[in-house]
C-alpha cells in the first residue's frame, strides 16, 4: 500500500498541453478512478505514475519519495492495459507464475499465490490450458491476474474492460473490487465509462481537456457536480441543464424557463441568467407542476420509462417507474422538481452556484 501524490503535474507534447496543474492525493489502499472522455489526459497521467512518461512539470511522490526520473521497474507498480499482453504459447498457470518466477519467489509460495489468484478470478479450471485460443474475456481476466499476483503496492489499470463484452464487464467490476479489498493495493483505474467509475471507485477524479475538474466520492460527484460538464458526464442519462433566468416569484425567487414555465422557489444569490439543473430521476409528474414540456419520445426499458422532453430551446429527459401513467409521444407533461434536487450553475462559467 502506497500513498500517491500528484503535485502540480503537467505534460506537454511540443506545443500541445495534454495535462495541466493536476493536484491529487491518492491515499494508501484507496481505489481512485480517473474518468473523462477520450483525449482528456487520463492515460498521460497514468503513464507518468507508472514511469513510462516523464512529467514536463510538477512532481509525483510515492509515500513522500519523489518518483520523477525513477524507472518503472523500481516503482513497485503493476499495470494492466486495454490490450492484454499475454504469452500465448504459455499455459494460464505459467502466465500467472511468470512475474513471481522473475522475482525469485519460492516454488511453494508461487503455487499458493497462483492458486489463490486463479480462484479469485475464476481461472482455476483453466490453469493448464494454453493461453492461445482462450476468449478475449478470459485473456483480460488473465492479464489482471498476472499483474495482481505479484502483489504490487500500486495497481494501475488503463481501460482494462473496454474490449470485453457487457455481461462479462459487470462480472469483472465485482471481481476487481474484491481483488482490491483482498490485497488492499492503492488502485488507479482509467475509464471513460462513468458506470465503471461509479460502481467501483472510492473516489472519482473527473477530467476534461487536460484538467482535473472535480474529485469526490461517487455520490458527491453525482449529487453535487462542480460544473455542467461533470453534471452531464455522471449519470445515465446525465443531468438535465436548462437555460433560465432567476426572477422574483410570489413566494421567493424562481427560475423562469420561458415556454416551459418556471421552477419552484429556489435559493438564489441574485437575479439574472442561470443554468437550471436536475436529475432525470427527480422529475415528478404533477398535473399542477410549474414546468411543462412536450414528450418527443417514450422509451420503455423494463422497470423504467425514459421520456425525452422538449419545449422551446429546452431538451430534457425524465426517468420514471414503469407503472407511471404518462401521455404518449406528442403529448405534454407537467412536472415539478423537489427544491432539494435543484442544482443551479453560473450561466457564464458553468460552475455550480
Ligand atoms: P484515450 O482514452 O483516448 O486514450 P485519454 O484521456 O487517456 O484518452 P491521453 O491518451 O492521455 O487521453 O491523451 C491526451 C492528449 O494528449 C490527446 O489529445 C492525445 O492525442 C495527446 N497525446 C498523448 N500522447 C501523445 C504523444 N506521445 N504525442 C503527442 N500527443 C500525445
mmCIF file of C-alpha atoms and ligand atoms in Angstrom:
data_model
loop_
_atom_site.group_PDB
_atom_site.id
_atom_site.type_symbol
_atom_site.label_atom_id
_atom_site.label_comp_id
_atom_site.label_asym_id
_atom_site.label_seq_id
_atom_site.Cartn_x
_atom_site.Cartn_y
_atom_site.Cartn_z
ATOM 1 C CA UNK A 1 0.000 0.000 0.000
ATOM 2 C CA UNK A 2 1.408 3.330 -1.048
ATOM 3 C CA UNK A 3 0.180 6.907 -0.986
ATOM 4 C CA UNK A 4 0.448 8.623 -4.371
ATOM 5 C CA UNK A 5 0.777 12.395 -4.579
ATOM 6 C CA UNK A 6 0.466 14.253 -7.883
ATOM 7 C CA UNK A 7 1.769 17.732 -7.228
ATOM 8 C CA UNK A 8 1.056 20.325 -9.943
ATOM 9 C CA UNK A 9 1.660 17.641 -12.529
ATOM 10 C CA UNK A 10 1.752 18.702 -16.171
ATOM 11 C CA UNK A 11 2.666 17.175 -19.515
ATOM 12 C CA UNK A 12 3.201 18.814 -22.893
ATOM 13 C CA UNK A 13 3.947 17.204 -26.218
ATOM 14 C CA UNK A 14 5.619 20.012 -28.199
ATOM 15 C CA UNK A 15 3.118 22.905 -28.184
ATOM 16 C CA UNK A 16 0.252 20.701 -27.061
ATOM 17 C CA UNK A 17 -0.621 20.592 -23.368
ATOM 18 C CA UNK A 18 -2.051 17.160 -22.555
ATOM 19 C CA UNK A 19 -2.214 17.760 -18.789
ATOM 20 C CA UNK A 20 -2.056 20.875 -16.666
ATOM 21 C CA UNK A 21 -1.889 21.586 -12.916
ATOM 22 C CA UNK A 22 -3.005 18.160 -11.782
ATOM 23 C CA UNK A 23 -3.143 18.019 -7.983
ATOM 24 C CA UNK A 24 -4.368 14.788 -6.478
ATOM 25 C CA UNK A 25 -3.522 12.734 -3.400
ATOM 26 C CA UNK A 26 -4.499 9.076 -3.547
ATOM 27 C CA UNK A 27 -4.483 7.545 -0.073
ATOM 28 C CA UNK A 28 -2.908 4.198 0.803
ATOM 29 C CA UNK A 29 -5.234 1.415 -0.288
ATOM 30 C CA UNK A 30 -7.651 3.793 -1.982
ATOM 31 C CA UNK A 31 -9.380 2.975 -5.299
ATOM 32 C CA UNK A 32 -9.449 6.114 -7.451
ATOM 33 C CA UNK A 33 -10.938 6.227 -10.952
ATOM 34 C CA UNK A 34 -9.652 8.765 -13.476
ATOM 35 C CA UNK A 35 -12.781 9.415 -15.521
ATOM 36 C CA UNK A 36 -13.229 11.520 -18.632
ATOM 37 C CA UNK A 37 -13.809 11.461 -22.381
ATOM 38 C CA UNK A 38 -11.241 10.298 -24.911
ATOM 39 C CA UNK A 39 -8.208 12.589 -25.076
ATOM 40 C CA UNK A 40 -8.733 14.275 -21.685
ATOM 41 C CA UNK A 41 -5.325 13.188 -20.370
ATOM 42 C CA UNK A 42 -6.191 10.086 -18.320
ATOM 43 C CA UNK A 43 -3.622 7.759 -19.893
ATOM 44 C CA UNK A 44 -0.993 10.505 -19.888
ATOM 45 C CA UNK A 45 -1.481 10.851 -16.111
ATOM 46 C CA UNK A 46 -1.380 7.095 -15.632
ATOM 47 C CA UNK A 47 1.743 6.644 -17.752
ATOM 48 C CA UNK A 48 3.523 9.254 -15.653
ATOM 49 C CA UNK A 49 2.531 7.458 -12.425
ATOM 50 C CA UNK A 50 3.837 4.213 -13.912
ATOM 51 C CA UNK A 51 7.123 5.778 -15.029
ATOM 52 C CA UNK A 52 6.596 5.319 -18.764
ATOM 53 C CA UNK A 53 6.400 9.086 -19.357
ATOM 54 C CA UNK A 54 8.345 11.871 -17.665
ATOM 55 C CA UNK A 55 6.341 14.869 -16.415
ATOM 56 C CA UNK A 56 7.012 18.258 -18.060
ATOM 57 C CA UNK A 57 6.050 19.969 -14.814
ATOM 58 C CA UNK A 58 5.419 19.086 -11.204
ATOM 59 C CA UNK A 59 6.200 16.076 -9.088
ATOM 60 C CA UNK A 60 4.998 12.575 -8.393
ATOM 61 C CA UNK A 61 5.652 11.186 -4.905
ATOM 62 C CA UNK A 62 5.050 7.690 -3.530
ATOM 63 C CA UNK A 63 4.900 7.745 0.275
ATOM 64 C CA UNK A 64 6.689 11.088 0.182
ATOM 65 C CA UNK A 65 9.524 9.855 -2.070
ATOM 66 C CA UNK A 66 9.987 11.766 -5.348
ATOM 67 C CA UNK A 67 9.481 9.457 -8.321
ATOM 68 C CA UNK A 68 10.465 11.773 -11.174
ATOM 69 C CA UNK A 69 13.221 10.043 -13.131
ATOM 70 C CA UNK A 70 12.700 6.719 -11.320
ATOM 71 C CA UNK A 71 12.492 3.802 -13.785
ATOM 72 C CA UNK A 72 9.230 1.864 -13.948
ATOM 73 C CA UNK A 73 10.819 -1.355 -12.691
ATOM 74 C CA UNK A 74 11.749 0.304 -9.393
ATOM 75 C CA UNK A 75 8.351 1.890 -8.663
ATOM 76 C CA UNK A 76 6.548 -1.253 -7.486
ATOM 77 C CA UNK A 77 3.607 -0.740 -9.823
ATOM 78 C CA UNK A 78 1.505 -3.369 -11.586
ATOM 79 C CA UNK A 79 -0.015 -2.165 -14.845
ATOM 80 C CA UNK A 80 -2.867 -3.653 -16.880
ATOM 81 C CA UNK A 81 -3.669 -2.160 -20.274
ATOM 82 C CA UNK A 82 -6.673 -2.264 -22.544
ATOM 83 C CA UNK A 83 -4.708 -4.616 -24.780
ATOM 84 C CA UNK A 84 -3.715 -7.527 -22.618
ATOM 85 C CA UNK A 85 -0.137 -8.676 -23.218
ATOM 86 C CA UNK A 86 -0.302 -12.393 -22.551
ATOM 87 C CA UNK A 87 2.254 -15.026 -23.563
ATOM 88 C CA UNK A 88 0.009 -17.101 -25.777
ATOM 89 C CA UNK A 89 2.403 -20.083 -26.011
ATOM 90 C CA UNK A 90 2.281 -20.492 -22.215
ATOM 91 C CA UNK A 91 -0.461 -22.012 -20.103
ATOM 92 C CA UNK A 92 -2.641 -19.914 -17.822
ATOM 93 C CA UNK A 93 -0.618 -21.230 -14.853
ATOM 94 C CA UNK A 94 2.714 -20.288 -16.489
ATOM 95 C CA UNK A 95 1.418 -16.812 -17.309
ATOM 96 C CA UNK A 96 0.267 -16.276 -13.732
ATOM 97 C CA UNK A 97 3.563 -17.566 -12.308
ATOM 98 C CA UNK A 98 5.737 -15.533 -14.682
ATOM 99 C CA UNK A 99 6.234 -12.436 -12.540
ATOM 100 C CA UNK A 100 6.759 -14.440 -9.360
ATOM 101 C CA UNK A 101 9.453 -16.522 -11.062
ATOM 102 C CA UNK A 102 11.177 -13.343 -12.213
ATOM 103 C CA UNK A 103 11.152 -12.134 -8.598
ATOM 104 C CA UNK A 104 12.676 -15.403 -7.366
ATOM 105 C CA UNK A 105 9.646 -16.349 -5.250
ATOM 106 C CA UNK A 106 9.842 -19.960 -3.982
ATOM 107 C CA UNK A 107 8.012 -22.732 -5.782
ATOM 108 C CA UNK A 108 5.643 -23.436 -2.894
ATOM 109 C CA UNK A 109 4.773 -19.763 -2.460
ATOM 110 C CA UNK A 110 4.274 -19.376 -6.225
ATOM 111 C CA UNK A 111 1.906 -22.325 -6.221
ATOM 112 C CA UNK A 112 -0.046 -20.881 -3.306
ATOM 113 C CA UNK A 113 -0.369 -17.403 -4.816
ATOM 114 C CA UNK A 114 -1.217 -18.658 -8.306
ATOM 115 C CA UNK A 115 -3.895 -20.904 -6.779
ATOM 116 C CA UNK A 116 -5.338 -18.020 -4.795
ATOM 117 C CA UNK A 117 -5.491 -15.534 -7.667
ATOM 118 C CA UNK A 118 -6.848 -18.198 -10.046
ATOM 119 C CA UNK A 119 -9.672 -18.888 -7.624
ATOM 120 C CA UNK A 120 -10.448 -15.213 -7.152
ATOM 121 C CA UNK A 121 -10.619 -14.670 -10.910
ATOM 122 C CA UNK A 122 -12.350 -17.975 -11.685
ATOM 123 C CA UNK A 123 -9.412 -19.310 -13.670
ATOM 124 C CA UNK A 124 -8.847 -22.499 -11.636
ATOM 125 C CA UNK A 125 -10.371 -24.828 -14.235
ATOM 126 C CA UNK A 126 -8.286 -23.252 -16.980
ATOM 127 C CA UNK A 127 -4.865 -23.353 -15.263
ATOM 128 C CA UNK A 128 -3.434 -25.983 -17.617
ATOM 129 C CA UNK A 129 -4.935 -24.566 -20.798
ATOM 130 C CA UNK A 130 -2.689 -22.792 -23.266
ATOM 131 C CA UNK A 131 -3.486 -19.075 -23.465
ATOM 132 C CA UNK A 132 -3.699 -19.228 -27.272
ATOM 133 C CA UNK A 133 -7.310 -19.968 -28.115
ATOM 134 C CA UNK A 134 -8.814 -18.525 -24.933
ATOM 135 C CA UNK A 135 -11.518 -15.893 -25.351
ATOM 136 C CA UNK A 136 -10.859 -12.158 -25.088
ATOM 137 C CA UNK A 137 -12.801 -12.121 -21.802
ATOM 138 C CA UNK A 138 -10.601 -14.802 -20.256
ATOM 139 C CA UNK A 139 -7.383 -13.241 -21.598
ATOM 140 C CA UNK A 140 -8.221 -9.918 -19.980
ATOM 141 C CA UNK A 141 -9.001 -11.679 -16.721
ATOM 142 C CA UNK A 142 -5.642 -13.456 -17.015
ATOM 143 C CA UNK A 143 -3.846 -10.146 -17.677
ATOM 144 C CA UNK A 144 -5.336 -8.736 -14.478
ATOM 145 C CA UNK A 145 -4.367 -11.873 -12.564
ATOM 146 C CA UNK A 146 -0.809 -11.805 -13.862
ATOM 147 C CA UNK A 147 -0.289 -8.258 -12.638
ATOM 148 C CA UNK A 148 -2.128 -8.756 -9.348
ATOM 149 C CA UNK A 149 -0.340 -11.971 -8.378
ATOM 150 C CA UNK A 150 2.976 -10.217 -7.723
ATOM 151 C CA UNK A 151 1.064 -8.053 -5.224
ATOM 152 C CA UNK A 152 2.335 -4.665 -6.351
ATOM 153 C CA UNK A 153 1.746 -1.920 -3.812
ATOM 154 C CA UNK A 154 0.196 0.186 -6.579
ATOM 155 C CA UNK A 155 -2.085 -1.321 -9.182
ATOM 156 C CA UNK A 156 -2.735 0.721 -12.328
ATOM 157 C CA UNK A 157 -5.458 -0.294 -14.769
ATOM 158 C CA UNK A 158 -5.998 1.566 -18.032
ATOM 159 C CA UNK A 159 -9.426 0.762 -19.531
ATOM 160 C CA UNK A 160 -8.982 -2.949 -18.758
ATOM 161 C CA UNK A 161 -12.595 -3.800 -19.588
ATOM 162 C CA UNK A 162 -13.141 -1.893 -22.803
ATOM 163 C CA UNK A 163 -12.574 -4.944 -25.023
ATOM 164 C CA UNK A 164 -14.710 -7.384 -23.085
ATOM 165 C CA UNK A 165 -18.437 -7.897 -23.610
ATOM 166 C CA UNK A 166 -21.079 -6.156 -21.496
ATOM 167 C CA UNK A 167 -22.168 -9.139 -19.403
ATOM 168 C CA UNK A 168 -18.590 -10.022 -18.575
ATOM 169 C CA UNK A 169 -17.799 -6.405 -17.746
ATOM 170 C CA UNK A 170 -20.429 -6.472 -14.992
ATOM 171 C CA UNK A 171 -18.855 -9.616 -13.515
ATOM 172 C CA UNK A 172 -15.357 -8.130 -13.738
ATOM 173 C CA UNK A 173 -16.438 -4.952 -11.946
ATOM 174 C CA UNK A 174 -17.339 -7.107 -8.946
ATOM 175 C CA UNK A 175 -14.150 -9.153 -9.183
ATOM 176 C CA UNK A 176 -11.826 -6.157 -9.442
ATOM 177 C CA UNK A 177 -13.463 -4.666 -6.389
ATOM 178 C CA UNK A 178 -12.997 -7.887 -4.383
ATOM 179 C CA UNK A 179 -9.426 -8.181 -5.645
ATOM 180 C CA UNK A 180 -8.669 -4.761 -4.254
ATOM 181 C CA UNK A 181 -10.442 -5.474 -0.953
ATOM 182 C CA UNK A 182 -8.373 -8.614 -0.567
ATOM 183 C CA UNK A 183 -4.948 -7.201 -1.489
ATOM 184 C CA UNK A 184 -5.607 -3.628 -0.306
ATOM 185 C CA UNK A 185 -3.425 -2.113 -3.012
ATOM 186 C CA UNK A 186 -3.661 1.516 -3.943
ATOM 187 C CA UNK A 187 -5.559 1.294 -7.208
ATOM 188 C CA UNK A 188 -5.784 3.820 -10.020
ATOM 189 C CA UNK A 189 -8.293 2.944 -12.708
ATOM 190 C CA UNK A 190 -8.625 4.800 -16.006
ATOM 191 C CA UNK A 191 -12.006 4.717 -17.707
ATOM 192 C CA UNK A 192 -14.326 6.775 -19.877
ATOM 193 C CA UNK A 193 -17.273 4.754 -18.558
ATOM 194 C CA UNK A 194 -18.991 6.562 -15.688
ATOM 195 C CA UNK A 195 -20.761 3.371 -14.613
ATOM 196 C CA UNK A 196 -17.425 1.613 -14.014
ATOM 197 C CA UNK A 197 -16.149 4.570 -12.020
ATOM 198 C CA UNK A 198 -19.384 4.924 -10.022
ATOM 199 C CA UNK A 199 -19.621 1.230 -9.138
ATOM 200 C CA UNK A 200 -16.006 0.543 -8.205
ATOM 201 C CA UNK A 201 -14.140 3.641 -7.069
ATOM 202 C CA UNK A 202 -13.814 5.061 -3.564
ATOM 203 C CA UNK A 203 -13.308 8.435 -5.235
ATOM 204 C CA UNK A 204 -13.636 9.639 -8.820
ATOM 205 C CA UNK A 205 -11.368 12.238 -10.429
ATOM 206 C CA UNK A 206 -13.290 13.726 -13.363
ATOM 207 C CA UNK A 207 -11.084 15.161 -16.129
ATOM 208 C CA UNK A 208 -11.630 17.090 -19.355
ATOM 209 C CA UNK A 209 -9.180 18.722 -21.760
ATOM 210 C CA UNK A 210 -6.126 18.005 -19.605
ATOM 211 C CA UNK A 211 -7.709 19.429 -16.468
ATOM 212 C CA UNK A 212 -8.951 17.881 -13.260
ATOM 213 C CA UNK A 213 -12.495 19.226 -12.794
ATOM 214 C CA UNK A 214 -13.624 17.529 -9.594
ATOM 215 C CA UNK A 215 -12.574 14.845 -7.132
ATOM 216 C CA UNK A 216 -15.103 13.219 -4.852
ATOM 217 C CA UNK A 217 -16.892 10.048 -3.823
ATOM 218 C CA UNK A 218 -19.309 8.680 -6.441
ATOM 219 C CA UNK A 219 -22.253 10.074 -4.504
ATOM 220 C CA UNK A 220 -20.595 13.505 -4.139
ATOM 221 C CA UNK A 221 -19.914 13.896 -7.846
ATOM 222 C CA UNK A 222 -23.409 12.598 -8.641
ATOM 223 C CA UNK A 223 -25.219 14.828 -6.164
ATOM 224 C CA UNK A 224 -23.016 17.912 -6.242
ATOM 225 C CA UNK A 225 -21.268 18.209 -9.610
ATOM 226 C CA UNK A 226 -18.776 21.087 -9.601
ATOM 227 C CA UNK A 227 -19.786 22.207 -13.099
ATOM 228 C CA UNK A 228 -22.077 21.400 -16.009
ATOM 229 C CA UNK A 229 -19.523 19.087 -17.638
ATOM 230 C CA UNK A 230 -19.443 16.806 -14.572
ATOM 231 C CA UNK A 231 -23.238 17.117 -14.254
ATOM 232 C CA UNK A 232 -23.683 15.835 -17.816
ATOM 233 C CA UNK A 233 -20.932 13.219 -17.706
ATOM 234 C CA UNK A 234 -22.011 11.471 -14.477
ATOM 235 C CA UNK A 235 -25.287 9.561 -14.547
ATOM 236 C CA UNK A 236 -27.065 7.828 -17.421
ATOM 237 C CA UNK A 237 -28.860 9.830 -18.654
ATOM 238 C CA UNK A 238 -26.850 12.790 -17.352
ATOM 239 C CA UNK A 239 -28.252 15.798 -15.506
ATOM 240 C CA UNK A 240 -30.806 17.989 -17.340
ATOM 241 C CA UNK A 241 -29.462 21.525 -17.835
ATOM 242 C CA UNK A 242 -31.914 24.223 -18.944
ATOM 243 C CA UNK A 243 -31.019 27.852 -19.604
ATOM 244 C CA UNK A 244 -33.201 30.076 -17.460
ATOM 245 C CA UNK A 245 -33.363 33.347 -15.624
ATOM 246 C CA UNK A 246 -33.829 33.913 -11.915
ATOM 247 C CA UNK A 247 -36.787 36.213 -11.276
ATOM 248 C CA UNK A 248 -38.711 37.191 -8.155
ATOM 249 C CA UNK A 249 -41.799 34.985 -7.731
ATOM 250 C CA UNK A 250 -44.732 35.311 -5.283
ATOM 251 C CA UNK A 251 -43.031 33.112 -2.710
ATOM 252 C CA UNK A 252 -39.388 33.946 -3.410
ATOM 253 C CA UNK A 253 -37.090 33.642 -6.407
ATOM 254 C CA UNK A 254 -37.838 31.081 -9.134
ATOM 255 C CA UNK A 255 -36.075 30.139 -12.370
ATOM 256 C CA UNK A 256 -38.082 31.396 -15.352
ATOM 257 C CA UNK A 257 -37.861 28.772 -18.121
ATOM 258 C CA UNK A 258 -39.844 30.696 -20.760
ATOM 259 C CA UNK A 259 -42.313 28.465 -22.630
ATOM 260 C CA UNK A 260 -41.554 25.570 -20.248
ATOM 261 C CA UNK A 261 -42.848 27.547 -17.236
ATOM 262 C CA UNK A 262 -40.724 28.023 -14.166
ATOM 263 C CA UNK A 263 -39.111 26.164 -11.278
ATOM 264 C CA UNK A 264 -40.433 26.074 -7.728
ATOM 265 C CA UNK A 265 -38.848 28.504 -5.232
ATOM 266 C CA UNK A 266 -35.045 28.340 -5.296
ATOM 267 C CA UNK A 267 -32.306 29.714 -3.111
ATOM 268 C CA UNK A 268 -30.502 32.094 -5.431
ATOM 269 C CA UNK A 269 -27.771 34.683 -4.947
ATOM 270 C CA UNK A 270 -29.455 37.311 -7.168
ATOM 271 C CA UNK A 271 -31.411 37.648 -10.388
ATOM 272 C CA UNK A 272 -30.332 37.096 -13.974
ATOM 273 C CA UNK A 273 -29.317 34.217 -16.273
ATOM 274 C CA UNK A 274 -28.660 30.839 -14.701
ATOM 275 C CA UNK A 275 -28.465 27.182 -15.719
ATOM 276 C CA UNK A 276 -31.200 25.139 -14.050
ATOM 277 C CA UNK A 277 -30.042 21.561 -13.360
ATOM 278 C CA UNK A 278 -31.990 18.492 -12.205
ATOM 279 C CA UNK A 279 -31.514 14.747 -12.496
ATOM 280 C CA UNK A 280 -33.928 12.848 -14.826
ATOM 281 C CA UNK A 281 -34.783 10.711 -11.759
ATOM 282 C CA UNK A 282 -36.015 13.856 -9.961
ATOM 283 C CA UNK A 283 -38.830 14.635 -12.412
ATOM 284 C CA UNK A 284 -42.129 14.275 -10.506
ATOM 285 C CA UNK A 285 -45.171 14.208 -12.816
ATOM 286 C CA UNK A 286 -47.765 16.532 -11.301
ATOM 287 C CA UNK A 287 -50.857 17.999 -13.056
ATOM 288 C CA UNK A 288 -50.261 21.238 -11.136
ATOM 289 C CA UNK A 289 -46.472 21.200 -11.640
ATOM 290 C CA UNK A 290 -44.918 24.504 -12.703
ATOM 291 C CA UNK A 291 -42.849 23.028 -15.586
ATOM 292 C CA UNK A 292 -44.416 21.736 -18.791
ATOM 293 C CA UNK A 293 -42.707 20.089 -21.726
ATOM 294 C CA UNK A 294 -43.697 18.100 -24.826
ATOM 295 C CA UNK A 295 -42.925 14.387 -24.972
ATOM 296 C CA UNK A 296 -40.835 13.668 -28.088
ATOM 297 C CA UNK A 297 -40.109 10.023 -27.365
ATOM 298 C CA UNK A 298 -41.135 7.327 -24.873
ATOM 299 C CA UNK A 299 -38.590 4.564 -24.194
ATOM 300 C CA UNK A 300 -39.820 1.655 -22.102
ATOM 301 C CA UNK A 301 -36.899 -0.300 -20.714
ATOM 302 C CA UNK A 302 -38.029 -2.915 -18.216
ATOM 303 C CA UNK A 303 -38.596 -1.327 -14.821
ATOM 304 C CA UNK A 304 -38.177 2.207 -16.122
ATOM 305 C CA UNK A 305 -39.603 4.638 -18.638
ATOM 306 C CA UNK A 306 -37.323 7.252 -20.167
ATOM 307 C CA UNK A 307 -39.192 10.259 -21.530
ATOM 308 C CA UNK A 308 -37.465 12.563 -23.997
ATOM 309 C CA UNK A 309 -38.828 16.060 -23.479
ATOM 310 C CA UNK A 310 -38.570 19.331 -25.399
ATOM 311 C CA UNK A 311 -40.032 22.821 -25.132
ATOM 312 C CA UNK A 312 -38.758 25.928 -26.939
ATOM 313 C CA UNK A 313 -34.949 25.826 -26.684
ATOM 314 C CA UNK A 314 -35.008 23.262 -23.862
ATOM 315 C CA UNK A 315 -34.474 19.499 -24.024
ATOM 316 C CA UNK A 316 -34.571 17.177 -21.033
ATOM 317 C CA UNK A 317 -35.088 13.556 -20.030
ATOM 318 C CA UNK A 318 -37.196 12.029 -17.300
ATOM 319 C CA UNK A 319 -36.691 8.608 -15.744
ATOM 320 C CA UNK A 320 -39.892 7.209 -14.260
ATOM 321 C CA UNK A 321 -41.099 3.883 -12.827
ATOM 322 C CA UNK A 322 -42.643 1.603 -15.451
ATOM 323 C CA UNK A 323 -46.050 1.850 -13.713
ATOM 324 C CA UNK A 324 -46.241 5.641 -14.093
ATOM 325 C CA UNK A 325 -49.136 6.735 -16.329
ATOM 326 C CA UNK A 326 -47.664 9.016 -18.990
ATOM 327 C CA UNK A 327 -49.134 10.586 -22.143
ATOM 328 C CA UNK A 328 -47.983 9.156 -25.474
ATOM 329 C CA UNK A 329 -45.358 10.698 -27.698
ATOM 330 C CA UNK A 330 -46.599 14.109 -28.860
ATOM 331 C CA UNK A 331 -48.437 14.757 -25.570
ATOM 332 C CA UNK A 332 -47.499 17.238 -22.868
ATOM 333 C CA UNK A 333 -46.359 16.515 -19.341
ATOM 334 C CA UNK A 334 -46.412 18.785 -16.328
ATOM 335 C CA UNK A 335 -43.985 18.139 -13.531
ATOM 336 C CA UNK A 336 -42.177 19.558 -10.543
ATOM 337 C CA UNK A 337 -38.636 19.096 -9.260
ATOM 338 C CA UNK A 338 -38.184 18.974 -5.469
ATOM 339 C CA UNK A 339 -36.341 22.068 -4.231
ATOM 340 C CA UNK A 340 -33.618 19.914 -2.633
ATOM 341 C CA UNK A 341 -32.854 18.320 -6.023
ATOM 342 C CA UNK A 342 -32.360 21.567 -7.937
ATOM 343 C CA UNK A 343 -28.773 22.448 -8.882
ATOM 344 C CA UNK A 344 -28.007 25.917 -10.199
ATOM 345 C CA UNK A 345 -24.948 26.758 -12.314
ATOM 346 C CA UNK A 346 -23.485 30.119 -13.316
ATOM 347 C CA UNK A 347 -24.624 30.884 -16.885
ATOM 348 C CA UNK A 348 -21.180 32.182 -17.838
ATOM 349 C CA UNK A 349 -18.642 29.995 -16.045
ATOM 350 C CA UNK A 350 -20.969 26.952 -15.844
ATOM 351 C CA UNK A 351 -19.633 26.325 -12.304
ATOM 352 C CA UNK A 352 -22.051 25.241 -9.566
ATOM 353 C CA UNK A 353 -23.508 28.130 -7.583
HETATM 354 P P1 LIG B 1 -7.974 7.863 -24.531
HETATM 355 O O1 LIG B 1 -8.943 7.121 -23.697
HETATM 356 O O2 LIG B 1 -8.470 8.170 -25.894
HETATM 357 O O3 LIG B 1 -6.584 7.314 -24.502
HETATM 358 P P2 LIG B 1 -7.038 9.793 -22.629
HETATM 359 O O4 LIG B 1 -7.878 10.627 -21.766
HETATM 360 O O5 LIG B 1 -6.342 8.658 -21.999
HETATM 361 O O6 LIG B 1 -7.907 9.301 -23.841
HETATM 362 P P3 LIG B 1 -4.427 10.673 -23.384
HETATM 363 O O7 LIG B 1 -4.052 9.399 -24.061
HETATM 364 O O8 LIG B 1 -3.847 10.951 -22.069
HETATM 365 O O9 LIG B 1 -6.007 10.767 -23.307
HETATM 366 O O10 LIG B 1 -4.090 11.860 -24.373
HETATM 367 C C1 LIG B 1 -4.334 13.210 -24.047
HETATM 368 C C2 LIG B 1 -3.991 14.057 -25.240
HETATM 369 O O11 LIG B 1 -2.581 14.029 -25.457
HETATM 370 C C3 LIG B 1 -4.630 13.563 -26.522
HETATM 371 O O12 LIG B 1 -5.062 14.694 -27.248
HETATM 372 C C4 LIG B 1 -3.513 12.853 -27.238
HETATM 373 O O13 LIG B 1 -3.662 12.962 -28.632
HETATM 374 C C5 LIG B 1 -2.287 13.630 -26.767
HETATM 375 N N1 LIG B 1 -1.090 12.766 -26.728
HETATM 376 C C6 LIG B 1 -0.924 11.665 -25.986
HETATM 377 N N2 LIG B 1 0.301 11.115 -26.178
HETATM 378 C C7 LIG B 1 0.925 11.904 -27.089
HETATM 379 C C8 LIG B 1 2.212 11.880 -27.726
HETATM 380 N N3 LIG B 1 3.103 10.938 -27.430
HETATM 381 N N4 LIG B 1 2.485 12.861 -28.607
HETATM 382 C C9 LIG B 1 1.588 13.830 -28.889
HETATM 383 N N5 LIG B 1 0.358 13.915 -28.333
HETATM 384 C C10 LIG B 1 0.022 12.967 -27.451
#
